[in-house]
mmCIF file of C-alpha atoms and ligand atoms in Angstrom:
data_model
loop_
_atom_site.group_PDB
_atom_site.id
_atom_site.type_symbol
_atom_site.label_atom_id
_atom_site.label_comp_id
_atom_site.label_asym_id
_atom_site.label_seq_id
_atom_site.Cartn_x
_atom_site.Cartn_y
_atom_site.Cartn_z
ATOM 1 C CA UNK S 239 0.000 0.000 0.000
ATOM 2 C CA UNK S 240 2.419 2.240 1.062
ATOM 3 C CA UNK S 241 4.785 1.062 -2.230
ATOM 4 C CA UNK S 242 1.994 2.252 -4.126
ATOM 5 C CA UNK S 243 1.257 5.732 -2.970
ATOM 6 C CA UNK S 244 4.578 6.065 -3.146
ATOM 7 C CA UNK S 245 4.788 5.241 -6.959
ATOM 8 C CA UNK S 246 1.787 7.216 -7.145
ATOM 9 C CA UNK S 247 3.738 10.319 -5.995
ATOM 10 C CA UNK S 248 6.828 9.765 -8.183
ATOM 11 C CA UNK S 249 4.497 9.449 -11.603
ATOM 12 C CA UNK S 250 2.918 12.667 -9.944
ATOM 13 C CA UNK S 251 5.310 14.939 -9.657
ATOM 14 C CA UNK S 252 7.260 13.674 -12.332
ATOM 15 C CA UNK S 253 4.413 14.991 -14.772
ATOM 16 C CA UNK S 254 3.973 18.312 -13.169
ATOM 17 C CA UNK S 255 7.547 18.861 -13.858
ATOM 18 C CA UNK S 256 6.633 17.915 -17.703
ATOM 19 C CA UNK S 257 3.175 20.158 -17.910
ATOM 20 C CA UNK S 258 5.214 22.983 -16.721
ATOM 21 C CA UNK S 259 6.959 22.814 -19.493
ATOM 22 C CA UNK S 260 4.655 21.914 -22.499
ATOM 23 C CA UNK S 261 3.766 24.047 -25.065
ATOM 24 C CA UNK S 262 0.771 23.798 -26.938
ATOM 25 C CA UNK S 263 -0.651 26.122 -30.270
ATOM 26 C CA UNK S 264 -3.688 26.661 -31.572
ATOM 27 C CA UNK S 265 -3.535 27.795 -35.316
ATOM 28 C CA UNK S 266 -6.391 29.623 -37.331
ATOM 29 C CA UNK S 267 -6.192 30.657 -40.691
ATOM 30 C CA UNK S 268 -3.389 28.622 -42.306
ATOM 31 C CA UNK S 269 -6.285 28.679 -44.727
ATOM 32 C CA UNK S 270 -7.245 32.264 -45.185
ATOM 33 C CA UNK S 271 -10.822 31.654 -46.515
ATOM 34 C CA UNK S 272 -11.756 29.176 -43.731
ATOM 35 C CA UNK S 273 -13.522 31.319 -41.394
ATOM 36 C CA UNK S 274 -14.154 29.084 -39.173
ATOM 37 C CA UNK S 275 -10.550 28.954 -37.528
ATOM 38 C CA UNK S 276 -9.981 32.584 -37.865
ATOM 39 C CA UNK S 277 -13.070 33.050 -35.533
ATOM 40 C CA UNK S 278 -11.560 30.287 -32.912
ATOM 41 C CA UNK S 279 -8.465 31.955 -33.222
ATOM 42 C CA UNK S 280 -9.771 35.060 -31.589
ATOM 43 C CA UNK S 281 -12.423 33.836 -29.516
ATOM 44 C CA UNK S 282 -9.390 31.671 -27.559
ATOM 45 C CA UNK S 283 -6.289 33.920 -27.946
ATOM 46 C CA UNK S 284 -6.621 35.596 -24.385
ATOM 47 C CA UNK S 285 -6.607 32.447 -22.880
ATOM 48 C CA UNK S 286 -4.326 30.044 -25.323
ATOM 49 C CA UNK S 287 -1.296 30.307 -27.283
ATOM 50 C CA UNK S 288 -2.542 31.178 -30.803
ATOM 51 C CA UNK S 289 -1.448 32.002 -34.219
ATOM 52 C CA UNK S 290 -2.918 33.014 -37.346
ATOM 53 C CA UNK S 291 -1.490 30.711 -40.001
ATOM 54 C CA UNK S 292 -1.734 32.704 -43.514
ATOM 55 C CA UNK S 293 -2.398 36.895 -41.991
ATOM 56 C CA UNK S 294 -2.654 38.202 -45.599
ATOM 57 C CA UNK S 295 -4.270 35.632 -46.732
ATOM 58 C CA UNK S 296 -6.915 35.935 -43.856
ATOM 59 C CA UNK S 297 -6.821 39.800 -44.999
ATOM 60 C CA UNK S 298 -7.461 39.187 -48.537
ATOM 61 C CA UNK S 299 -10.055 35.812 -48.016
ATOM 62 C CA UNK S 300 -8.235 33.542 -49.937
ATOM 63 C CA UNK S 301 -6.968 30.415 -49.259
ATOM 64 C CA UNK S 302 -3.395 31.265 -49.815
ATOM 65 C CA UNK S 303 -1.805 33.974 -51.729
ATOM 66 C CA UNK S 304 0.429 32.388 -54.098
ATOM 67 C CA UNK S 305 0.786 28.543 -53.174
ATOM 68 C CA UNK S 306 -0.893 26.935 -50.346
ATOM 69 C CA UNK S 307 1.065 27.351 -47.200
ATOM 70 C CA UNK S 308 0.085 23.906 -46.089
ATOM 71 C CA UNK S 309 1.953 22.398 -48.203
ATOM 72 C CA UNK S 310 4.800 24.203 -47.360
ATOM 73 C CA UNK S 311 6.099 22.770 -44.626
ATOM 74 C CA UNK S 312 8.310 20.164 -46.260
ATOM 75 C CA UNK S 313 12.057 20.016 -45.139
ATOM 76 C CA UNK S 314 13.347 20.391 -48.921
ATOM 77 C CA UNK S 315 10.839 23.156 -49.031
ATOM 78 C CA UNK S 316 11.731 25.029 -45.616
ATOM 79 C CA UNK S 317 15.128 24.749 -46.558
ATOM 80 C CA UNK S 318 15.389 25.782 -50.216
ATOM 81 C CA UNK S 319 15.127 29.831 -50.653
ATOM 82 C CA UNK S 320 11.647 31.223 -50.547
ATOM 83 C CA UNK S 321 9.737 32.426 -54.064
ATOM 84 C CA UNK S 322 6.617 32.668 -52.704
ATOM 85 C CA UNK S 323 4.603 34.938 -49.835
ATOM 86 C CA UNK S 324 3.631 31.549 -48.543
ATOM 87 C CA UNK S 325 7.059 29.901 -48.777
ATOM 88 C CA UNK S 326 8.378 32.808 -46.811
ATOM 89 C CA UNK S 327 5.843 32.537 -44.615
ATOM 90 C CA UNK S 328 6.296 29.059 -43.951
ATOM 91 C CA UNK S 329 9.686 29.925 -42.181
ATOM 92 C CA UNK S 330 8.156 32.422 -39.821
ATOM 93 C CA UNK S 331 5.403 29.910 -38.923
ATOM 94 C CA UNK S 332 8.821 27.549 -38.722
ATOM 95 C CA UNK S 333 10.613 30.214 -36.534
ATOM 96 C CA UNK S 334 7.704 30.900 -33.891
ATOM 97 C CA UNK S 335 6.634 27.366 -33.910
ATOM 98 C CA UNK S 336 9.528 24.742 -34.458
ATOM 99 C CA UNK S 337 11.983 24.740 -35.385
ATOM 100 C CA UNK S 338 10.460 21.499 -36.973
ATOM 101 C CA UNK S 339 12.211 18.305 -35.783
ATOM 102 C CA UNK S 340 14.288 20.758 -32.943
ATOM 103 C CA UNK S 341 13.861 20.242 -29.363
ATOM 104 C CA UNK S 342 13.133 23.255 -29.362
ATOM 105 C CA UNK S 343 9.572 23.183 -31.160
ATOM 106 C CA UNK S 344 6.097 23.676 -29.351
ATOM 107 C CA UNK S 345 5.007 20.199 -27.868
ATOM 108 C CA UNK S 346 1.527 20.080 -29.656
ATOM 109 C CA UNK S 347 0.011 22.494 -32.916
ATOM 110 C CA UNK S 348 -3.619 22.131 -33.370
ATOM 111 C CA UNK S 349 -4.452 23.357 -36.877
ATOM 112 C CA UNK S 350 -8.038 24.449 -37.221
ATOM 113 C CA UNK S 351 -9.432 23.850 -40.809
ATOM 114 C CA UNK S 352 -12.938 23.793 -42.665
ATOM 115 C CA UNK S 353 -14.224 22.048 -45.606
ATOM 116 C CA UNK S 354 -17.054 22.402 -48.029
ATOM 117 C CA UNK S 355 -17.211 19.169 -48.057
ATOM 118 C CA UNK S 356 -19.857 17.441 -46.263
ATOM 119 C CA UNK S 357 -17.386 15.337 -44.154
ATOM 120 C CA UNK S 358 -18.487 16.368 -40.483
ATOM 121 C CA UNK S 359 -16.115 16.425 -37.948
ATOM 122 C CA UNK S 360 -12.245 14.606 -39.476
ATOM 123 C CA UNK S 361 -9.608 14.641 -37.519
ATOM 124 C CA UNK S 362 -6.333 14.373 -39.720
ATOM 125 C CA UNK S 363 -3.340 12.432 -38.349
ATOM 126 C CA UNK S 364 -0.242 11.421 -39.875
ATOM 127 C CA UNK S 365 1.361 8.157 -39.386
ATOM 128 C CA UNK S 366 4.490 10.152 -37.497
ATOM 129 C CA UNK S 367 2.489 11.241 -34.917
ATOM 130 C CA UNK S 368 1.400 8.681 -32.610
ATOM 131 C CA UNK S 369 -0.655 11.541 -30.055
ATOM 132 C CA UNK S 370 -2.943 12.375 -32.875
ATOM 133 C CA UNK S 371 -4.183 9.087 -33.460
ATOM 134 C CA UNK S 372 -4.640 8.542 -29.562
ATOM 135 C CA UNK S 373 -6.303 12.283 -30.264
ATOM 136 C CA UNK S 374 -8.761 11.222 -32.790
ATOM 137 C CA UNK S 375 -9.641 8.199 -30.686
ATOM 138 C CA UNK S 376 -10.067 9.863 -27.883
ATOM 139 C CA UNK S 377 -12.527 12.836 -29.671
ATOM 140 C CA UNK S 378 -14.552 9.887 -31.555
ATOM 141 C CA UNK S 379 -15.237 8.508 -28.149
ATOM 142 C CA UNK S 380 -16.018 11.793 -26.635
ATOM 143 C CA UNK S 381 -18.137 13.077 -29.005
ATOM 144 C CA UNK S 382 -20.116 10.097 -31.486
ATOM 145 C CA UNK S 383 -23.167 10.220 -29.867
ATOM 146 C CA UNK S 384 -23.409 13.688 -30.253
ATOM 147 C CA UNK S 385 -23.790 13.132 -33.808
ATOM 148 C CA UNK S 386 -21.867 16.654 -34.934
ATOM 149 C CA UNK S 387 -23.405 18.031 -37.947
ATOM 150 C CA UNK S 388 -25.277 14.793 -38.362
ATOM 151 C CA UNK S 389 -22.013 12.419 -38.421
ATOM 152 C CA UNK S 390 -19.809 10.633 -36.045
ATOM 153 C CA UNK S 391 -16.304 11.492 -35.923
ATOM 154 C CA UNK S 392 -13.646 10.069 -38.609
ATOM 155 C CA UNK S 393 -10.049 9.432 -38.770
ATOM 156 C CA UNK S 394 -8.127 10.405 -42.020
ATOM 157 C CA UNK S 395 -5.013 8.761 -41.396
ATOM 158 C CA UNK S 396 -1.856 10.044 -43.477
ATOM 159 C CA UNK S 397 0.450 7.049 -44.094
ATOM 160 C CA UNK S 398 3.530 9.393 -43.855
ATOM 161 C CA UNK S 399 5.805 8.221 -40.805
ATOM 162 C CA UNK S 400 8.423 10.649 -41.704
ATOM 163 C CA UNK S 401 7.958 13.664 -40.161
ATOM 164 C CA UNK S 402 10.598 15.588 -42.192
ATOM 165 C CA UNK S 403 8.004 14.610 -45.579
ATOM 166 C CA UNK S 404 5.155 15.787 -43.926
ATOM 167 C CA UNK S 405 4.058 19.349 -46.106
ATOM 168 C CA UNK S 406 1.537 20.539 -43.386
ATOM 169 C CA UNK S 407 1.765 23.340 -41.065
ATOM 170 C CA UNK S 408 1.123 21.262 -38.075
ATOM 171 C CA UNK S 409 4.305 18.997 -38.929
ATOM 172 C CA UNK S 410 6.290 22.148 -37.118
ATOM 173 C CA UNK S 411 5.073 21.169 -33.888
ATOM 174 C CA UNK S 412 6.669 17.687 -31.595
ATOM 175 C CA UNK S 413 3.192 16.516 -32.162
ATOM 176 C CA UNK S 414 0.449 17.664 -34.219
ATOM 177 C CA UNK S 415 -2.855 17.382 -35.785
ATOM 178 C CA UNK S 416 -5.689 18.894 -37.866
ATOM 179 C CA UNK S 417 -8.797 19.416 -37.400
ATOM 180 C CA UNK S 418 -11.289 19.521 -40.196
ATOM 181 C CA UNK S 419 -14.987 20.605 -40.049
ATOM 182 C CA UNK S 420 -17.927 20.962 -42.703
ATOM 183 C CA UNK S 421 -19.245 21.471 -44.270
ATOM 184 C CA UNK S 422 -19.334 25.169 -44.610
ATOM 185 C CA UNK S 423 -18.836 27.695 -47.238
ATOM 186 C CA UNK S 424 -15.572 29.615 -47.936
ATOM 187 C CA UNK S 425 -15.635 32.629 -45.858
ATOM 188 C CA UNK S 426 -18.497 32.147 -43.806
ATOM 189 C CA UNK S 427 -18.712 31.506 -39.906
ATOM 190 C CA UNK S 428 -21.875 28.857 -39.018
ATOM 191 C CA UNK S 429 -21.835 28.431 -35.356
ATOM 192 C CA UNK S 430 -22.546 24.815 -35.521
ATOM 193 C CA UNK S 431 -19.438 24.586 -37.462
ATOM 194 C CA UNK S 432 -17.783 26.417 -34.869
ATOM 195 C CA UNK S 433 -19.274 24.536 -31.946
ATOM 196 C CA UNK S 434 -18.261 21.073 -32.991
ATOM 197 C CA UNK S 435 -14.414 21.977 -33.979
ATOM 198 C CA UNK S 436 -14.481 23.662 -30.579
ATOM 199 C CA UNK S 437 -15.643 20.197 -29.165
ATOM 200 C CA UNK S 438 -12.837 18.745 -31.045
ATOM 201 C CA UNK S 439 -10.362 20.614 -29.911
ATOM 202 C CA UNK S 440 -11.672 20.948 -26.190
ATOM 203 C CA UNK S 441 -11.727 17.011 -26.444
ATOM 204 C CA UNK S 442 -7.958 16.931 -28.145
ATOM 205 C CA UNK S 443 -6.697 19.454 -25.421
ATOM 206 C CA UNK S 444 -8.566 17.101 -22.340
ATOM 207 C CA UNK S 445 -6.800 13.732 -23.418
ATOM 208 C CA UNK S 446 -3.337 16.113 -23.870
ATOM 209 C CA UNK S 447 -3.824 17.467 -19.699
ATOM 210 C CA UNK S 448 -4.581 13.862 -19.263
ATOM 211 C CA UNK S 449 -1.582 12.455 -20.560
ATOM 212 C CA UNK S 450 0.791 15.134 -19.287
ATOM 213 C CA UNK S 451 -0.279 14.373 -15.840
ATOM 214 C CA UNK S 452 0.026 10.644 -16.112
ATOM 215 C CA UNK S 453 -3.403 9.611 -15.903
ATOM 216 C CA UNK S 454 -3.841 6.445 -17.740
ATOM 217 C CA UNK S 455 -6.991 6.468 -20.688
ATOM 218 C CA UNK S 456 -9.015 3.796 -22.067
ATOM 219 C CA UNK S 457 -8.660 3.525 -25.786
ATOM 220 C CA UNK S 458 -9.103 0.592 -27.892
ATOM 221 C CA UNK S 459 -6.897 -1.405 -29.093
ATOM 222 C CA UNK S 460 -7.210 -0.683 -32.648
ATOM 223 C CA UNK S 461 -9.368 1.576 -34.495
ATOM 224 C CA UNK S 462 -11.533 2.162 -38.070
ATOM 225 C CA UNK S 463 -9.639 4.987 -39.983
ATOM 226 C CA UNK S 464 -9.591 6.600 -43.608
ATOM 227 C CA UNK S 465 -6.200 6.106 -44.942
ATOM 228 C CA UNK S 466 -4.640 7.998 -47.369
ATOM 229 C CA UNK S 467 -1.467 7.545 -49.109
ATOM 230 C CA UNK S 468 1.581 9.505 -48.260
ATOM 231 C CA UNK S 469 1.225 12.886 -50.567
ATOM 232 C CA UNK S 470 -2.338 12.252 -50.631
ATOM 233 C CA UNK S 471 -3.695 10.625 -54.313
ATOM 234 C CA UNK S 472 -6.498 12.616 -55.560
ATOM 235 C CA UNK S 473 -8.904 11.781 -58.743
ATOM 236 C CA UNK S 474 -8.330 14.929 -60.525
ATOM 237 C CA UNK S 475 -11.474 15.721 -62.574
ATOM 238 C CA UNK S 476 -10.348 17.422 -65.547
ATOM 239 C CA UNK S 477 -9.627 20.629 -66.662
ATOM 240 C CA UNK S 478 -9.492 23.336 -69.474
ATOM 241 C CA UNK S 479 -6.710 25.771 -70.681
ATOM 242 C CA UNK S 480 -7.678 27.973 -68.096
ATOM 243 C CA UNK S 481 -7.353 25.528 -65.173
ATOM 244 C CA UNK S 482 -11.267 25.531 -64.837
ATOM 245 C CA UNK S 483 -12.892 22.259 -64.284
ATOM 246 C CA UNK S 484 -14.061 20.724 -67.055
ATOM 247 C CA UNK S 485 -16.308 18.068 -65.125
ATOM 248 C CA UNK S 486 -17.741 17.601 -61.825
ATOM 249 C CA UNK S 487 -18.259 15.802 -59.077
ATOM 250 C CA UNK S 488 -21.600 13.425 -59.929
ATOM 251 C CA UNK S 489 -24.717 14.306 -58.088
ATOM 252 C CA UNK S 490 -24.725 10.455 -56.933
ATOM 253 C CA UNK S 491 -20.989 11.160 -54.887
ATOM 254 C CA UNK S 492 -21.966 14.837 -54.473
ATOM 255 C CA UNK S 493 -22.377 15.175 -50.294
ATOM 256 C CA UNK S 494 -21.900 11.333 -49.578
ATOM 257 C CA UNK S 495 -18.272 11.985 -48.502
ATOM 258 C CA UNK S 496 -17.178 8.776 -46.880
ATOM 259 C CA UNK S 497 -19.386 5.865 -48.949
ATOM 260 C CA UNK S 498 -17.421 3.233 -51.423
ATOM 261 C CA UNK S 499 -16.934 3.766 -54.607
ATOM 262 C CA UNK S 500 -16.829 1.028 -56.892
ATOM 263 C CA UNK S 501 -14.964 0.424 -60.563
ATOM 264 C CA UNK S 502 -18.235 1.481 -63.022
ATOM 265 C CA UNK S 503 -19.803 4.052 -60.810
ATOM 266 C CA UNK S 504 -20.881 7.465 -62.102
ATOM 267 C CA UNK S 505 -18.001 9.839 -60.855
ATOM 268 C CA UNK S 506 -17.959 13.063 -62.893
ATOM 269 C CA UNK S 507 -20.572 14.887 -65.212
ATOM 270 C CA UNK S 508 -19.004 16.303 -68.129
ATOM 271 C CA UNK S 509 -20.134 19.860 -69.551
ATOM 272 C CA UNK S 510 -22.548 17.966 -71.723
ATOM 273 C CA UNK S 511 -23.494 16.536 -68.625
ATOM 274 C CA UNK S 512 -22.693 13.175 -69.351
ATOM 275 C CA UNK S 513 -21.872 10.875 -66.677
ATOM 276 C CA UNK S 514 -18.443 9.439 -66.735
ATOM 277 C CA UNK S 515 -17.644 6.622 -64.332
ATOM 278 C CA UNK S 516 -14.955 5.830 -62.354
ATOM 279 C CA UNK S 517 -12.093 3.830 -63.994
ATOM 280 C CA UNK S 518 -10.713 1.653 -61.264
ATOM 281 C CA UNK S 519 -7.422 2.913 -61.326
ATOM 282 C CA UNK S 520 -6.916 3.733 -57.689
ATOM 283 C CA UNK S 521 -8.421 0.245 -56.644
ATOM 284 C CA UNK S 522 -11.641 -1.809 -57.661
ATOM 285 C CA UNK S 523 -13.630 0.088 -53.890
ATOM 286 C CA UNK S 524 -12.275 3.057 -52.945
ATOM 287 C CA UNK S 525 -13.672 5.947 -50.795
ATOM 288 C CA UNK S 526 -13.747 9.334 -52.098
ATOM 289 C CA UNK S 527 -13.203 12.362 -49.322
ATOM 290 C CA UNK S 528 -13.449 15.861 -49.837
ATOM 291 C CA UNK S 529 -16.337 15.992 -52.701
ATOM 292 C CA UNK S 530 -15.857 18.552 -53.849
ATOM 293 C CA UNK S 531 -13.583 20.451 -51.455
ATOM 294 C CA UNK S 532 -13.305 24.267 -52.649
ATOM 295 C CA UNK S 533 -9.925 24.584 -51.396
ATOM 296 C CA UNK S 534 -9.036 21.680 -53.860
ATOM 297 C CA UNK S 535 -9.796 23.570 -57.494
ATOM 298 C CA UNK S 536 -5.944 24.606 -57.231
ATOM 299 C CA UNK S 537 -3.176 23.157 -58.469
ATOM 300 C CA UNK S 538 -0.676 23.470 -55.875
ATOM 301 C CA UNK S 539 -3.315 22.244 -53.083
ATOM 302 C CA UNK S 540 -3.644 18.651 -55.100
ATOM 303 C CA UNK S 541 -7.103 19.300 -57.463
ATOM 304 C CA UNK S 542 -9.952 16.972 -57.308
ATOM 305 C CA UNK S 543 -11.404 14.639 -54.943
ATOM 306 C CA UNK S 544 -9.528 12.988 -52.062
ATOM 307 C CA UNK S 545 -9.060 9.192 -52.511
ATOM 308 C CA UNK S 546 -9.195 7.120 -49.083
ATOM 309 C CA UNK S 547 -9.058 2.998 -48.119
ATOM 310 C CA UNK S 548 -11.059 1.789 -45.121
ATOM 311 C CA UNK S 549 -8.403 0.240 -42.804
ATOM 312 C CA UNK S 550 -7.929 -0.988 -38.973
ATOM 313 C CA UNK S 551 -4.951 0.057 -37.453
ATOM 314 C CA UNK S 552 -3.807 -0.205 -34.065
ATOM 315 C CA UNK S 553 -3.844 2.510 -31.576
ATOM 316 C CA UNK S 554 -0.145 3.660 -30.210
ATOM 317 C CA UNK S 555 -0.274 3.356 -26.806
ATOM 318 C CA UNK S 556 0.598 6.596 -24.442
ATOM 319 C CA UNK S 557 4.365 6.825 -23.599
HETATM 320 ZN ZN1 ZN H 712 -7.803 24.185 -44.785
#
């Protein structure tokens, strides 16, 4: 008895020691046109440490200015000389945040984002981070029965376990994650949007206390995610001279985010509006996320329509 108060002690003040020290960011506005982070960002900046991802881009309410700073986070990219407004401020993000892979980088960057997409609550992980998968487990069982904007919660899993390939903002931090919410328009706050990514991130920030202070958390041993591959494959609907699509997403995949799609079903509608099916060349069943994502009519954010496999993986257990 006594052994184990004793032990109890040790693990206690062993993990004050380590919340003293842990740094944790909230970032808004790495997409400038999603409103819903930007309003977060503010409503939480007296009491949290927050950025704005993309200012001018906020400013100007567009997602980026001249390349999409979340994919800018890439080690050959943060290290090659900046051409872009983005680029250049990638290494200020860098600077404030990281320096990625240092010792010296915040502990945990939450990066707010919003979809158009009807995909509900997602909470993005990557394969290098073995918090946000704990994170996402943690938020599904939080917050599923509270069936957030009519969905439970998903997992999009990022199978990139190199941390130094990983192009997104939140890569900066020792561990990070994003949160994506819709759907929602481009430049538009809907509170419900903004309720359940605050749920999210309440939920990410209660299993973070939890673990910093040693408490030990049921989570199962493995888990249903989304998995993407690493750079994330899209089925790019095609285009004209002028980079304008030249078919969209099919009314039958329109808003069903998350359902399989098989070799031979209707996937685009051409101009003429002629169905055109889906070829099989990403796999006989696969399941298409982000239908239609604004974000993803550019070039340099990856066009078209997210491509994802059902898969169980298991959950890393907390250090
Ligand atoms: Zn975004």
């Amino acid at each position: 008895m006594l052994r184990r108060s004793l032990a109890a002690m040790l693990v206690a003040r062993r993990c004050v020691s380590l919340a003293a020290k842990h740094r944790v960011v909230v970032v808004g506005g790495t997409h400038g046109n999603e409103y819903t982070g930007v309003w977060l960002e503010k409503a939480l900046r007296d009491k949290s440490e927050t950025i704005v991802g993309n200012p001018a881009a906020v400013e100007a309410n567009r997602r980026f200015l001249d390349e999409d700073l979340n994919r800018c986070f890439l080690r050959s990219k943060l290290d090659a000389p900046p051409e872009t407004r983005e680029a250049l401020r990638a290494r200020e993000v860098d600077a404030a945040l990281g320096p990625k892979g240092s010792d010296d980088a915040a502990d945990l960057v939450i990066d707010l984002h919003t979809t158009t997409a009807n995909m509900g609550v997602t909470m993005i992980c990557d394969a290098w981070c073995p918090f946000a998968l704990r994170a996402a487990v943690y938020v599904k069982q939080q917050l599923d029965d509270q069936l957030l904007l009519g969905q439970d919660v998903k997992i999009m899993f990022n199978d990139e376990k190199d941390k130094e390939n990983a192009p997104y903002l939140a890569s900066v931090g020792k561990a990070g994650l994003q949160i994506e919410v819709g759907p929602t328009p481009q430049g538009v706050v809907r509170w419900d949007v903004v309720d359940a990514t605050k749920r999210a991130l309440d939920a990410v920030l209660e299993l973070w206390n939890k673990e910093c202070q040693g408490e030990c958390v049921d989570l199962p041993a493995e888990i249903d995610v989304y998995s993407v591959a690493e750079g994330f494959t899209k089925l790019s609907w095609p285009v004209d001279d002028d980079g304008f699509p030249a078919a969209v997403p099919h009314e039958s995949i329109q808003d069903r985010d998350w359902s399989t799609l098989r070799k031979g079903d209707p996937l685009w509608r051409d101009r003429d509006g002629e169905t055109v099916v889906y070829d099989g060349s990403f796999g006989d069943e696969i399941v298409p996320i982000f239908v239609n994502e604004g974000g993803y009519y550019y070039a340099s954010s990856g066009r078209g329509i997210g491509v994802a496999q059902k898969r169980r993986v298991a959950v890393p257990p907390a250090p």
